[in-house]
XYZ file of N, CA and C in Angstrom:
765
model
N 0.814 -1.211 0.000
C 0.000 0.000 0.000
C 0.855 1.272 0.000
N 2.183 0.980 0.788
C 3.100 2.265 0.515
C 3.186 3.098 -0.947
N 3.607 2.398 -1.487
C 3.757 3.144 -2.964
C 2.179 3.425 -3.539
N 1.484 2.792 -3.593
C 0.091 3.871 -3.899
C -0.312 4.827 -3.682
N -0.163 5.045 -2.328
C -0.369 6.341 -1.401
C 0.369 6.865 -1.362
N 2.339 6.731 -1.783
C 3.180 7.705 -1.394
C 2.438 9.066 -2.547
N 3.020 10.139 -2.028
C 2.499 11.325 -2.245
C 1.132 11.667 -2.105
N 0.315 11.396 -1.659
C -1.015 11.697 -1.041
C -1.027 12.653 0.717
N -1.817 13.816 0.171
C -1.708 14.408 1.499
C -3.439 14.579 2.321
N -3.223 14.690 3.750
C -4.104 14.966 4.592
C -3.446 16.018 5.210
N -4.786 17.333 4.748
C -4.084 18.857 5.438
C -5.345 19.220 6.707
N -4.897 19.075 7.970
C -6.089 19.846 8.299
C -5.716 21.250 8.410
N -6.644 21.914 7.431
C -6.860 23.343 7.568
C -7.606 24.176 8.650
N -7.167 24.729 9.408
C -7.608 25.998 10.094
C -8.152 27.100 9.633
N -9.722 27.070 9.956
C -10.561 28.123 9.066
C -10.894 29.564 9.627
N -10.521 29.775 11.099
C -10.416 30.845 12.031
C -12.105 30.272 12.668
N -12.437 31.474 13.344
C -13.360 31.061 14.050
C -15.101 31.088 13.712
N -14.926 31.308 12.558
C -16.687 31.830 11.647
C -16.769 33.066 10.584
N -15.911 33.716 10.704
C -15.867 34.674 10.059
C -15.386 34.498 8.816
N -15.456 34.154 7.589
C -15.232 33.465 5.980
C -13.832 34.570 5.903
N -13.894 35.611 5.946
C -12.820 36.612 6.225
C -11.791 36.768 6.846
N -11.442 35.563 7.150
C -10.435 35.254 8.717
C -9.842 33.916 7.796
N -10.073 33.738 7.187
C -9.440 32.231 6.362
C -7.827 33.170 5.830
N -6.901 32.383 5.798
C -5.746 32.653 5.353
C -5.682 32.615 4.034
N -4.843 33.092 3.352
C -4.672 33.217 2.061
C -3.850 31.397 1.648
N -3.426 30.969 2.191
C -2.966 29.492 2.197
C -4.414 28.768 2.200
N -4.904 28.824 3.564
C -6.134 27.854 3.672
C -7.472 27.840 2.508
N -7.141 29.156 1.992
C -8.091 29.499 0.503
C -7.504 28.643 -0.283
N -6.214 28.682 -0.801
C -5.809 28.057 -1.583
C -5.868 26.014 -1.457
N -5.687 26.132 -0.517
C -5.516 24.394 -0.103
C -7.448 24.122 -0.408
N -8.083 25.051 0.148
C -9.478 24.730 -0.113
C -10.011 24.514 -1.617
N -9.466 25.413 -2.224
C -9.623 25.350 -3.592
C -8.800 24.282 -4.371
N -7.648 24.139 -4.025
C -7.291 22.737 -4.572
C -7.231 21.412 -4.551
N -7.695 21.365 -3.421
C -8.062 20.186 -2.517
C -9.292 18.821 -3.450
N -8.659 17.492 -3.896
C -9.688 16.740 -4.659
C -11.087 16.749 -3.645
N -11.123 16.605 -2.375
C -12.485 16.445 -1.537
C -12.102 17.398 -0.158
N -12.933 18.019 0.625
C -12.836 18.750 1.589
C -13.692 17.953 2.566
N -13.555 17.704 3.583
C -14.261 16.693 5.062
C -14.099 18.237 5.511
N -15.758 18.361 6.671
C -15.914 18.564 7.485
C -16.398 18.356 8.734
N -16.205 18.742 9.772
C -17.148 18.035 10.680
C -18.347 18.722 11.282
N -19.102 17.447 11.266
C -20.276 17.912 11.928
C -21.196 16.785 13.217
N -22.291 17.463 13.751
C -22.454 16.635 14.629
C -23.231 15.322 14.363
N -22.805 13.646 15.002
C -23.403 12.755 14.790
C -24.550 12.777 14.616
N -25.315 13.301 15.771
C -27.017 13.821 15.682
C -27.368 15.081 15.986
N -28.042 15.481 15.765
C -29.190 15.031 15.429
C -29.334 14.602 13.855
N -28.481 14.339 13.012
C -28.191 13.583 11.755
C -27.088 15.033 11.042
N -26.173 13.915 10.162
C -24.670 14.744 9.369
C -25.746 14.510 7.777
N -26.833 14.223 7.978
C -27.569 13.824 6.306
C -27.794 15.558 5.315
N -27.474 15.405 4.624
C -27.362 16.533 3.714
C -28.396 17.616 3.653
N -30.014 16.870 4.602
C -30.594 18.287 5.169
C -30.347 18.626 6.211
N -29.291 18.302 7.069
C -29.090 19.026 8.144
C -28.744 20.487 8.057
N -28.583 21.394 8.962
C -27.802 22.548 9.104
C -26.521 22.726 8.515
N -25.716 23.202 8.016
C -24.579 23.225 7.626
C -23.559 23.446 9.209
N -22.584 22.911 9.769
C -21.927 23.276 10.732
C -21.357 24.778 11.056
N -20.190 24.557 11.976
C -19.735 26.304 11.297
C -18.175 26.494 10.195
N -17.215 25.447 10.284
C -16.418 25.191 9.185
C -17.276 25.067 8.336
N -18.124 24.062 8.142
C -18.490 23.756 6.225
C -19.279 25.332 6.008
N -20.269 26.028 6.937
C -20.786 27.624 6.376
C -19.765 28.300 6.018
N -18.404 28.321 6.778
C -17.131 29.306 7.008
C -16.436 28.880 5.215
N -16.490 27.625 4.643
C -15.769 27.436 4.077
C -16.163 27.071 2.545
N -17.626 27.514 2.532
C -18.545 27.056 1.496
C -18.360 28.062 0.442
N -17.824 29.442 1.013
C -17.131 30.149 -0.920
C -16.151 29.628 -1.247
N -15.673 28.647 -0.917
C -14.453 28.177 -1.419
C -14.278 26.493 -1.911
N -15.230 26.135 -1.778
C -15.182 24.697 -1.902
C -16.731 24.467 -3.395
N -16.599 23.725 -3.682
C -17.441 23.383 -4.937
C -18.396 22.327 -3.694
N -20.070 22.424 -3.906
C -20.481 21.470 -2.919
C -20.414 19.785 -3.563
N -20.285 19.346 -4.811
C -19.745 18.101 -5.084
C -18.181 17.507 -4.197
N -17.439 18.683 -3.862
C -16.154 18.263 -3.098
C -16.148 18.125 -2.220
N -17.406 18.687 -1.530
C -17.336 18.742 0.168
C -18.335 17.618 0.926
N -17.533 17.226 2.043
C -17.868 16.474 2.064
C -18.330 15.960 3.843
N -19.470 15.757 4.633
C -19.089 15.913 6.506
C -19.300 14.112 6.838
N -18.403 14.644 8.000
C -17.782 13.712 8.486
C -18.677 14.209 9.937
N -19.205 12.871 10.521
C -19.951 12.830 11.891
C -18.918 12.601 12.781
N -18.936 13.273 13.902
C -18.210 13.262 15.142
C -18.765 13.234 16.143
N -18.586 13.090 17.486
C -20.097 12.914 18.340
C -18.802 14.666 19.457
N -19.640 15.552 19.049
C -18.777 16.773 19.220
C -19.583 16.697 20.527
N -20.850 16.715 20.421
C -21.399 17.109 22.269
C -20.936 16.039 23.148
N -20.008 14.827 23.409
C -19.973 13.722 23.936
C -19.053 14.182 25.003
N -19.878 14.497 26.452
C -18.685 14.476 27.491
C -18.467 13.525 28.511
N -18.269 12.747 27.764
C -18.300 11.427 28.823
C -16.354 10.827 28.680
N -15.805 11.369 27.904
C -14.409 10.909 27.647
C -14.260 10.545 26.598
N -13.642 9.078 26.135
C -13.534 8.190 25.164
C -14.518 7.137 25.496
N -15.547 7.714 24.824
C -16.946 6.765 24.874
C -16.826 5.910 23.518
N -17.648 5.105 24.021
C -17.591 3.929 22.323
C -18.478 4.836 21.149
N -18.897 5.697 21.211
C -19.792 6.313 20.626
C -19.079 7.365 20.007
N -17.926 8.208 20.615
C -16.622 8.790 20.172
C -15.925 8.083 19.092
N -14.919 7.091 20.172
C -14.676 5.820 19.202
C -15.001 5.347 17.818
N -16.099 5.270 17.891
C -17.015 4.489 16.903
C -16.972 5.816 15.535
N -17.068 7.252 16.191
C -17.110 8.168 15.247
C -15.665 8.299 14.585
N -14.563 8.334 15.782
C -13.333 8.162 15.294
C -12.878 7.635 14.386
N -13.155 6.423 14.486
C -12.662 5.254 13.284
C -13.793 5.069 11.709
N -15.034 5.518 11.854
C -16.155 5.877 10.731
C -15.455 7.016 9.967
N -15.047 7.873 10.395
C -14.307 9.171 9.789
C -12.850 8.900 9.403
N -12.523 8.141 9.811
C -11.017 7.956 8.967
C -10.906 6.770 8.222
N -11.781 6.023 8.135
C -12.575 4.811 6.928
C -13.148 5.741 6.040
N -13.456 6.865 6.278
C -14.250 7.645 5.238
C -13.537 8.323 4.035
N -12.417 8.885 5.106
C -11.175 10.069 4.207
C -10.259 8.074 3.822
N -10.190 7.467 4.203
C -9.197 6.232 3.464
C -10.197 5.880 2.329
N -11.474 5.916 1.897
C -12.434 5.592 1.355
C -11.751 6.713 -0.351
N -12.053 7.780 0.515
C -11.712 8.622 -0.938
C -10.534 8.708 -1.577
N -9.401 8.440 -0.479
C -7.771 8.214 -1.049
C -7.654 6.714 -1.744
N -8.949 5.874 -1.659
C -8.352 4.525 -2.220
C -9.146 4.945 -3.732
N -10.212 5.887 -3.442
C -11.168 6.134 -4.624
C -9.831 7.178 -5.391
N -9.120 7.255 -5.323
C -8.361 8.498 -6.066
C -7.995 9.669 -5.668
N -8.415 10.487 -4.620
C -8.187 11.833 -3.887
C -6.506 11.600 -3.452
N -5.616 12.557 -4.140
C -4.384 12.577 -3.589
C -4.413 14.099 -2.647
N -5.070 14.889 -2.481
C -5.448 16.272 -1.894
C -6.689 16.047 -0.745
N -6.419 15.749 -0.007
C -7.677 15.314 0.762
C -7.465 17.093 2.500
N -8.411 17.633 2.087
C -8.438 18.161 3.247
C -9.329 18.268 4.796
N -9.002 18.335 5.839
C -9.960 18.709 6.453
C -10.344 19.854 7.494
N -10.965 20.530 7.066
C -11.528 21.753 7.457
C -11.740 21.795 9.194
N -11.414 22.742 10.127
C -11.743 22.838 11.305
C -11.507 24.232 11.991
N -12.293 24.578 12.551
C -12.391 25.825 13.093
C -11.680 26.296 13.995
N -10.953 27.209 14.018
C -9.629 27.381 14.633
C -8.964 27.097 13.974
N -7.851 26.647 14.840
C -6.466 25.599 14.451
C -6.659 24.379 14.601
N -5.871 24.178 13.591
C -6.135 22.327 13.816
C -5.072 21.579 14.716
N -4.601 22.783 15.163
C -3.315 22.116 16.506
C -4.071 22.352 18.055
N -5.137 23.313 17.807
C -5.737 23.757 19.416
C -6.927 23.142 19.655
N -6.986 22.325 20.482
C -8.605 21.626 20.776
C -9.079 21.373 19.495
N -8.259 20.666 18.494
C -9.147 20.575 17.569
C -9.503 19.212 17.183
N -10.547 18.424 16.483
C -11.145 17.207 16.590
C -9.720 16.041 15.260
N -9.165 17.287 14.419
C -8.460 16.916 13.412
C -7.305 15.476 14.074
N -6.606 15.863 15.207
C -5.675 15.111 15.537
C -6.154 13.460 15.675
N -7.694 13.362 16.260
C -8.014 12.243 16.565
C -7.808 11.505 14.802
N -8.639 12.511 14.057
C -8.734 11.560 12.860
C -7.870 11.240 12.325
N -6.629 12.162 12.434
C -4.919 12.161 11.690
C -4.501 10.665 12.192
N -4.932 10.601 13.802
C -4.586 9.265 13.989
C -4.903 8.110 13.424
N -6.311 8.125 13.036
C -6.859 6.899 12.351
C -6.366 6.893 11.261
N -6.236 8.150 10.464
C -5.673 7.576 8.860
C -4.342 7.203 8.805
N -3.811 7.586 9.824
C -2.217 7.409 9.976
C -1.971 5.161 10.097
N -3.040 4.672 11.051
C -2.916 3.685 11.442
C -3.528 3.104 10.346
N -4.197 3.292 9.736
C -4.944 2.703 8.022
C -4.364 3.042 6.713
N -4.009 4.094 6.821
C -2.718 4.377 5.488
C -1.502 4.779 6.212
N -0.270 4.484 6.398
C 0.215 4.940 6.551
C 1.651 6.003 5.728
N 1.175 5.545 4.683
C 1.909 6.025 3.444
C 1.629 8.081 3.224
N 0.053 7.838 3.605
C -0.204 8.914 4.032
C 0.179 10.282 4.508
N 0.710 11.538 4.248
C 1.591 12.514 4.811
C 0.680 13.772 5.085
N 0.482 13.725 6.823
C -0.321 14.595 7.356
C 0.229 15.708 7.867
N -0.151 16.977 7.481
C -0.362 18.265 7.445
C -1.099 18.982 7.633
N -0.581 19.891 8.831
C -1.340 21.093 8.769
C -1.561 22.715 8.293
N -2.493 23.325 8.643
C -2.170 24.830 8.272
C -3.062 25.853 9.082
N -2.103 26.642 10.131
C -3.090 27.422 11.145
C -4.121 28.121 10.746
N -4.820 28.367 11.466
C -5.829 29.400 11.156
C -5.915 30.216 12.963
N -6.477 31.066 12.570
C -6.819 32.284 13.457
C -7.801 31.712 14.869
N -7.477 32.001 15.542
C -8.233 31.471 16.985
C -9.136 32.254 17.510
N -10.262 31.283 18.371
C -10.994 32.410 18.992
C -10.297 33.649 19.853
N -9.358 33.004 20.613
C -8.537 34.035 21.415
C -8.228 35.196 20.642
N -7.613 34.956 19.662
C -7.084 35.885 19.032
C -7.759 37.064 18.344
N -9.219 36.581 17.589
C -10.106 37.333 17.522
C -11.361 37.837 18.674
N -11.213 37.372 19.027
C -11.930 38.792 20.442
C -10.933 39.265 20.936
N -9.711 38.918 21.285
C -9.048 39.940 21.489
C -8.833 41.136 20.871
N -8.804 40.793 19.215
C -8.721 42.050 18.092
C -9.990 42.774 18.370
N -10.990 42.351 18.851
C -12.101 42.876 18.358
C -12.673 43.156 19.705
N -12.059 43.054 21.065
C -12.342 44.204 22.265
C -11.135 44.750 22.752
N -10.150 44.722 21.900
C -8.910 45.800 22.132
C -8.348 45.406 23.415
N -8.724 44.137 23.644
C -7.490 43.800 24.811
C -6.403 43.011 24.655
N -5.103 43.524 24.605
C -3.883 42.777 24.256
C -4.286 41.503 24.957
N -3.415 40.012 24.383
C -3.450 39.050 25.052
C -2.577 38.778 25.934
N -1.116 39.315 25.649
C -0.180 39.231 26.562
C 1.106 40.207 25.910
N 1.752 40.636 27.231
C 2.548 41.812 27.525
C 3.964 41.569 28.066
N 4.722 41.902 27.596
C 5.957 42.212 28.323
C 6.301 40.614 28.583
N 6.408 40.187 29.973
C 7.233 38.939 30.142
C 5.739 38.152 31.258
N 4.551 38.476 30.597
C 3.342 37.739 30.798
C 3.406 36.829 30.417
N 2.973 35.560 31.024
C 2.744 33.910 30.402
C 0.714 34.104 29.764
N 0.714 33.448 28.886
C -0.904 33.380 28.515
C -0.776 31.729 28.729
N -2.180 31.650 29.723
C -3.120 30.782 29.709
C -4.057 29.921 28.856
N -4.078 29.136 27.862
C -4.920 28.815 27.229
C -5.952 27.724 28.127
N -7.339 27.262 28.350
C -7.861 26.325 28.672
C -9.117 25.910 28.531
N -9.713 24.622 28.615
C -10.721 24.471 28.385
C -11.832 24.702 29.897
N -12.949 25.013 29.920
C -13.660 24.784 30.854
C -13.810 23.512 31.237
N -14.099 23.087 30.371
C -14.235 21.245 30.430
C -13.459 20.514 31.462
N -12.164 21.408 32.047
C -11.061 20.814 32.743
C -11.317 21.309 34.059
N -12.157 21.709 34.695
C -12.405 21.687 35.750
C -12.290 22.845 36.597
N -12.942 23.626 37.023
C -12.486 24.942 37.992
C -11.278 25.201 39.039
N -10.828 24.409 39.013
C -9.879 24.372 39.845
C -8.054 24.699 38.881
N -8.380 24.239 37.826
C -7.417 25.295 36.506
C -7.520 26.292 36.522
N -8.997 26.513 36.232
C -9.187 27.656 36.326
C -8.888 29.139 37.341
N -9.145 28.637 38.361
C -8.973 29.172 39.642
C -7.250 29.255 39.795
N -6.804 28.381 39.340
C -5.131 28.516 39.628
C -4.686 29.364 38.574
N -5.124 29.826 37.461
C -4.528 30.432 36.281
C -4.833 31.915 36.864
N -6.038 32.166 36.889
C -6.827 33.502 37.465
C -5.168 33.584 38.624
N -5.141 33.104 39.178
C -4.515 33.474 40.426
C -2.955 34.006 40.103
N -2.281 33.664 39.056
C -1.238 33.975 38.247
C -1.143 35.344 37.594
N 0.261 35.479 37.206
C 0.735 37.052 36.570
C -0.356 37.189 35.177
N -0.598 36.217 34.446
C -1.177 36.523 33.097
C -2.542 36.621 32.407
N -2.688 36.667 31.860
C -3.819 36.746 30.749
C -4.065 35.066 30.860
N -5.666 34.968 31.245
C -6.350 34.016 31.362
C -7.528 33.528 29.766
N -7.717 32.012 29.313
C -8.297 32.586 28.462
C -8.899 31.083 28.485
N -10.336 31.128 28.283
C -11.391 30.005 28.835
C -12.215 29.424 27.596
N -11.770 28.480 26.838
C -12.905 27.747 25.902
C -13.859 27.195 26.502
N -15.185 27.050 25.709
C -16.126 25.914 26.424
C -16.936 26.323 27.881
N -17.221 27.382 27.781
C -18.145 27.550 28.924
C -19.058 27.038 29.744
N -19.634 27.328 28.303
C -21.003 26.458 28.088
C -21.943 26.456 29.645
N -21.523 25.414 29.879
C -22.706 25.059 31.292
C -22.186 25.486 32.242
N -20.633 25.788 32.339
C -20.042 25.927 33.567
C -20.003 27.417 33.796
N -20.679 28.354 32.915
C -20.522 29.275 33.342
C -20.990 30.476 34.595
N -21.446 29.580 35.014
C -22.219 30.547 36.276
C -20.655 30.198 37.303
N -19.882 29.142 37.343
C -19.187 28.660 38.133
C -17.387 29.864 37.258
N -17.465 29.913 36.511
C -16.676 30.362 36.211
C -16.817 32.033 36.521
N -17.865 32.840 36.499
C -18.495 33.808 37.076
C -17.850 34.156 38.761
N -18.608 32.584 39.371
C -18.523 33.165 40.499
C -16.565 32.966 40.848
N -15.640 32.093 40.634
C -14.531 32.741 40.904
C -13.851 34.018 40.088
N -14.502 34.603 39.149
C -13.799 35.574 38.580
C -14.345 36.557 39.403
N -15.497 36.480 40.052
C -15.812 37.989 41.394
C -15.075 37.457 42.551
N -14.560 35.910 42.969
C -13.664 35.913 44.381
C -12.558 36.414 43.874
N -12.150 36.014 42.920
C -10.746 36.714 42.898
C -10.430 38.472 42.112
N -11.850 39.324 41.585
C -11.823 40.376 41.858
C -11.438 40.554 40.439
N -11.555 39.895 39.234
C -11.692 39.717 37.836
C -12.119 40.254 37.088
N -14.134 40.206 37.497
C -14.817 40.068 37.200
C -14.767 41.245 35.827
N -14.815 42.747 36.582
C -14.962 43.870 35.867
C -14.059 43.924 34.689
N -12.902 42.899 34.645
C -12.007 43.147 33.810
C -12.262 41.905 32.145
N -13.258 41.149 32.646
C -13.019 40.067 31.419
C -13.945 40.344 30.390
N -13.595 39.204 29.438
C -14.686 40.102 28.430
C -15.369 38.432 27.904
N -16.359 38.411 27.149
C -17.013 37.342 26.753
C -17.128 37.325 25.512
N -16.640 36.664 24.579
C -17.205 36.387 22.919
C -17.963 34.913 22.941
N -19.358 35.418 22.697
C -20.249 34.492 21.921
C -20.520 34.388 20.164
N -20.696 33.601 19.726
C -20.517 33.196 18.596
C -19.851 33.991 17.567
N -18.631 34.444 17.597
C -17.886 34.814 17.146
C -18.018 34.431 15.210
N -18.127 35.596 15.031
C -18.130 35.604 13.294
C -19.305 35.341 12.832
N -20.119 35.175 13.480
C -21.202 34.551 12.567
C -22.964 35.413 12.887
N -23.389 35.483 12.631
C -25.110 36.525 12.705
C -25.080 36.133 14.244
N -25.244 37.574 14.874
C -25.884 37.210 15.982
C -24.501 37.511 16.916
N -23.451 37.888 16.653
C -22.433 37.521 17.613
C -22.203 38.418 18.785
N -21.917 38.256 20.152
C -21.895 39.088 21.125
C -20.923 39.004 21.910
N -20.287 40.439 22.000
C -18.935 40.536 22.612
C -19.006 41.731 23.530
N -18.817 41.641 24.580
C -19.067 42.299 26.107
C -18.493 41.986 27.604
N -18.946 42.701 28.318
C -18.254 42.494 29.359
C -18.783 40.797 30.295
N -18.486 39.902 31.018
C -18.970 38.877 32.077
C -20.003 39.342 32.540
N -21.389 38.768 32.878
C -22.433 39.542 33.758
C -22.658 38.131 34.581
N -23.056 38.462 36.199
C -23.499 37.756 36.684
C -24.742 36.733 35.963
N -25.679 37.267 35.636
C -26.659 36.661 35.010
C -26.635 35.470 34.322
N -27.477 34.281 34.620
C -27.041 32.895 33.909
C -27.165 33.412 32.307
N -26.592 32.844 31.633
C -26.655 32.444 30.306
C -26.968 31.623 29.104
N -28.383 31.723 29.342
C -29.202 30.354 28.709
C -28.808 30.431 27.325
N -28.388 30.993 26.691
C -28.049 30.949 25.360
C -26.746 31.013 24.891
N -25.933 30.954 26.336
C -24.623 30.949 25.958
C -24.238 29.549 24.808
N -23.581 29.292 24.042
C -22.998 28.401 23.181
C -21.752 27.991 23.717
N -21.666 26.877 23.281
C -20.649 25.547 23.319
C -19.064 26.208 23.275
N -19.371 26.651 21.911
C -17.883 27.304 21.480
C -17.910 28.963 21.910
N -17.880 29.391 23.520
C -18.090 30.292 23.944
C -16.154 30.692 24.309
N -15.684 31.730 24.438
C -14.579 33.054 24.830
C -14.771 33.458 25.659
N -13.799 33.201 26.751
C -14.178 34.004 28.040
C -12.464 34.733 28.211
N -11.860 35.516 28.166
C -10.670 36.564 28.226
C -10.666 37.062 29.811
N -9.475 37.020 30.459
C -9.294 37.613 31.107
C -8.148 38.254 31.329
N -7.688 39.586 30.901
C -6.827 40.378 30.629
C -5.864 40.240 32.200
N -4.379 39.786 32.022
C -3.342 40.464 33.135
C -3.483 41.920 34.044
N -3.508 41.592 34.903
C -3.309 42.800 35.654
C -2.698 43.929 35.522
N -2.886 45.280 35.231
C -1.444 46.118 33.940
C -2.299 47.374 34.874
N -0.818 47.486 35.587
C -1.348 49.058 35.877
C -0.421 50.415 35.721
N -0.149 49.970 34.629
C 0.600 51.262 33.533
C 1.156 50.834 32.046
N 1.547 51.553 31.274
C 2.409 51.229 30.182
C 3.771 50.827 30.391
N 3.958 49.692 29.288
C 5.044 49.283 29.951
C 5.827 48.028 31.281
N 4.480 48.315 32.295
C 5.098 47.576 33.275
C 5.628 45.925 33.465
N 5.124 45.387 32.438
C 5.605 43.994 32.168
C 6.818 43.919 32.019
N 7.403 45.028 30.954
C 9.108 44.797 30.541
C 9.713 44.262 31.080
């Protein structure tokens, strides 16, 4: 199988965070040349071609022909760990992209929001095609982060002078959380989601609060970027930004 597949690539592309305008001038190009484009979307409530479009395949749909594109089910709401139901999506999705490289695709990409190096679903599948083709040569190409865009877009630097930045998921437990807050730097929170009343209340113990900022659905209709409010957040989203700017009380003082 080596020599069939030598020269065949798997790129996961980084599409930034919703905004079609945030795609790199690379990731345009790989999109456009690419024999099939995978995206992901969620197992259910069904990946069947009347579903919703996700937010990569909306983000990435001026650029792709819809005969090329192509979604791939992932079980994205699954917080139970490595459930068989994960699993099961894991290995369906990289039978899928080996499906089109045996059908002929030497350009195979896959699309993911963000980076495909940060929390992104790409690595699991890199693994499977890696263990099923291995002839295979996987690649990536960044794209723009949520961090990075709410930061551009509420004018708060992410980090200063000889500041460490924080990246983390909520998912990992308040007690990260609580230890990062407590540090010299810029704090910065994926995945809210449910935990956010809990993430609230240590950003008022430790006296935060007034300083962080919140991006909800970033790039896309509807998006809201503002200060933390006590108030629950029934509509907060999954792929929620929570920023919490270093302590800076002058110009300069990091140096």
């Amino acid at each position: 199988m080596t020599g069939r597949h030598g020269g065949v690539t798997l790129t996961g592309v980084g599409v930034g965070p919703g905004d079609p305008e945030l795609l790199t001038l690379r990731a345009a190009r790989l999109l456009a040349e690419a024999d099939v484009v995978f995206v992901p979307v969620l197992d259910r409530p069904a990946a069947d071609g009347a579903a919703l479009p996700g937010r990569a395949e909306a983000t990435v749909a001026a650029h792709v022909a819809p005969d090329r594109l192509r979604r791939l089910p992932f079980a994205l709401d699954d917080r139970g760990g490595v459930t068989a139901r994960r699993e099961r999506a894991w290995d369906d999705a990289a039978r899928a992209v080996v499906d089109a490289v045996d059908g002929g695709a030497r350009a195979v990409v896959f699309a993911t929001i963000g980076d495909p190096n940060v929390y992104s679903t790409f690595g699991y599948l890199a693994q499977g095609v890696r263990a099923l083709r291995p002839a295979v040569e996987v690649r990536t190409v960044p794209g723009i982060t949520a961090m990075q865009d709410l930061a551009a877009r509420s004018g708060v630097p992410l980090c200063e002078g000889r500041e460490p930045l924080t990246l983390l998921p909520a998912t990992a437990g308040l007690a990260l959380f609580a230890d990062a807050l407590a540090g010299p730097g810029t704090v910065v929170a994926y995945k809210g989601w449910r935990r956010h009343a809990e993430l609230v209340a240590e950003l008022r113990r430790q006296g935060r609060l007034g300083d962080a900022v919140l991006g909800r659905g970033l790039g896309l209709p509807g998006e809201r970027i503002g200060p933390v409010t006590d108030a629950a957040d029934d509509d907060l989203p999954y792929l929620s930004t929570l920023l919490v700017p270093a302590r800076r009380d002058r110009r300069g003082g990091k140096l």
